């Protein structure tokens, strides 16, 4: 069963609901995601507990509940009121109206106290009773469901206790300030969830479906099936992941990937749901359903990540289990010991004990970590950085070494022609034309690179015939009546005459980390020219590596390529390297490095799966692929090396925010605990120590949403 829960303002709400459901017969596997407001549980077949019973318990605790009828569909349920208030102004929500009403009562009470002093206390009493009633009702429901020491119970006891000892005005202030604090928590929680809501809103509600005859009709985007053809006009959002089958245009993919520069896409190019078509009409064939498109997968990953508790959060939850009873025991001692042992005034020490009850609630402390983690994950998602949970987010900032795969990670993953050398009187263009002709029938990446270079130079490529391949050695073809071949230097040296100066030139190119192909005439046994290719570093690789080094992180390149190529690439980037490694060698090196420091591995998520799994944190470049997103702990949608440094910076900023929150929550409560015992501060300050601290901790965590990357 899945439910949408409304009205959760802090992480302690999760434990209240989980505790209540765990006591119900036939209910198991309870998992509640605070950020996504989603509850999952297993209901045993034939159990006496029905779905309606689950909903009744949740509503009794003061939360709204919506049963999710299926993937992507929501069936409205009674009791799901405006508790969450995500699509309403604060004054339109239940809590907002409650605060406004209490404010009016408080204003009337103060006015009555001035005009009719004898009746002012009665109005304050009415304000207390009206304001505390919903909290007391919820406190009793929580007590029956297994949470007797909730903040609602503590506040209700404190307010009613103050009323009984004649402090009606202060009791009213306690209820009002507590209500304001709850409202602030609700508003802050809604802001924290805004990231996922923004992602959901990216996909358009409707799409223009094209039929076989070319007709057009508007249909719900969620109804599109794989293979459907849709029309995407300039200014429209793409309704589904797909491939362009007609047209060419620029697309703004920043809402999905964070890439700010529009990218050109043409026939055969892939497009993401939610990206914006800028200038021309496109026909797109749907390749993913609404439930499986890129945005849906991102939302699912973010929700999973937010549901995964970070190690710091787990520690604080364990700490709070001892903290609350300890402070409550202290409150009881404050009430009992001075009057009994030191002839203290019962009313004075009862008042101070009631104030300590409010300080005892650990809401701000419990919220300090998940609020920061949720904000960190949200800002990462906006930048195209997908992080699978608080554990990964915490660990990334502590890594001392980051290992990089070379091909497709530090480099483009696509060889490029860098040098064309004529060994005869022919021009470079003539050598390139002959090499491209021979390679025209090959599907090898080097052949594609040579053909791309010839195409970009607008060189006419002669027609080749009788083409065939000698696996791992050369490509052969007949061009204009000549038997030509393009092969490796070793093979060319066996089949043709390579002069010493030819060998010297080949060695120079290879020492620069380039792959050299030799064009030669097989009949004349004569070398005609050299074509050098190189998989060059990504444009941002040098900046990304330099940024990591400035942050005290050691980058190292692990590659299966030869030592010459590895030395050349690593030399350009200024980093350590290990070459000619098999997958098991990479795994062994990762395990060895882990002995000295936390280690992250950055790879493509497919070939480097063992090393990604062995590292403390696995980071997949090109995170748009299913395999990459499933293999690693984090995925970089934009495949930028600088984003690795951004991950480290974000992790460190998040952990600093958590430490600030913990110090703030404990420090504020510690200060007011002392001042309350000494009689310096009273009940309303104690309320600020709880709800005010909770709201401020949340707002501090939300500062992460404004984090900028260089």
Coordinates of C-alpha atoms in Angstrom, one line a residue, residues 50-51 85 90 96 242 259 284 369 512 526 567 573-574 582 602 610 690:
X50 CA -8.3 -2.5 6.8
X51 CA -7.1 0.4 4.7
X85 CA -0.8 23.8 2.3
X90 CA 0.0 30.4 4.7
X96 CA -2.6 29.7 9.3
X242 CA 12.3 10.2 -27.4
X259 CA 23.1 22.7 -18.7
X284 CA 9.7 13.0 -32.0
X369 CA 20.4 16.7 9.8
X512 CA 52.5 12.5 -27.4
X526 CA 55.1 2.1 -50.1
X567 CA 51.4 9.7 -19.5
X573 CA 45.9 17.4 -16.6
X574 CA 48.7 17.4 -13.9
X582 CA 42.5 -4.8 -16.2
X602 CA 34.5 8.1 -11.2
X610 CA 33.6 -3.5 -9.9
X690 CA 11.7 24.6 20.9

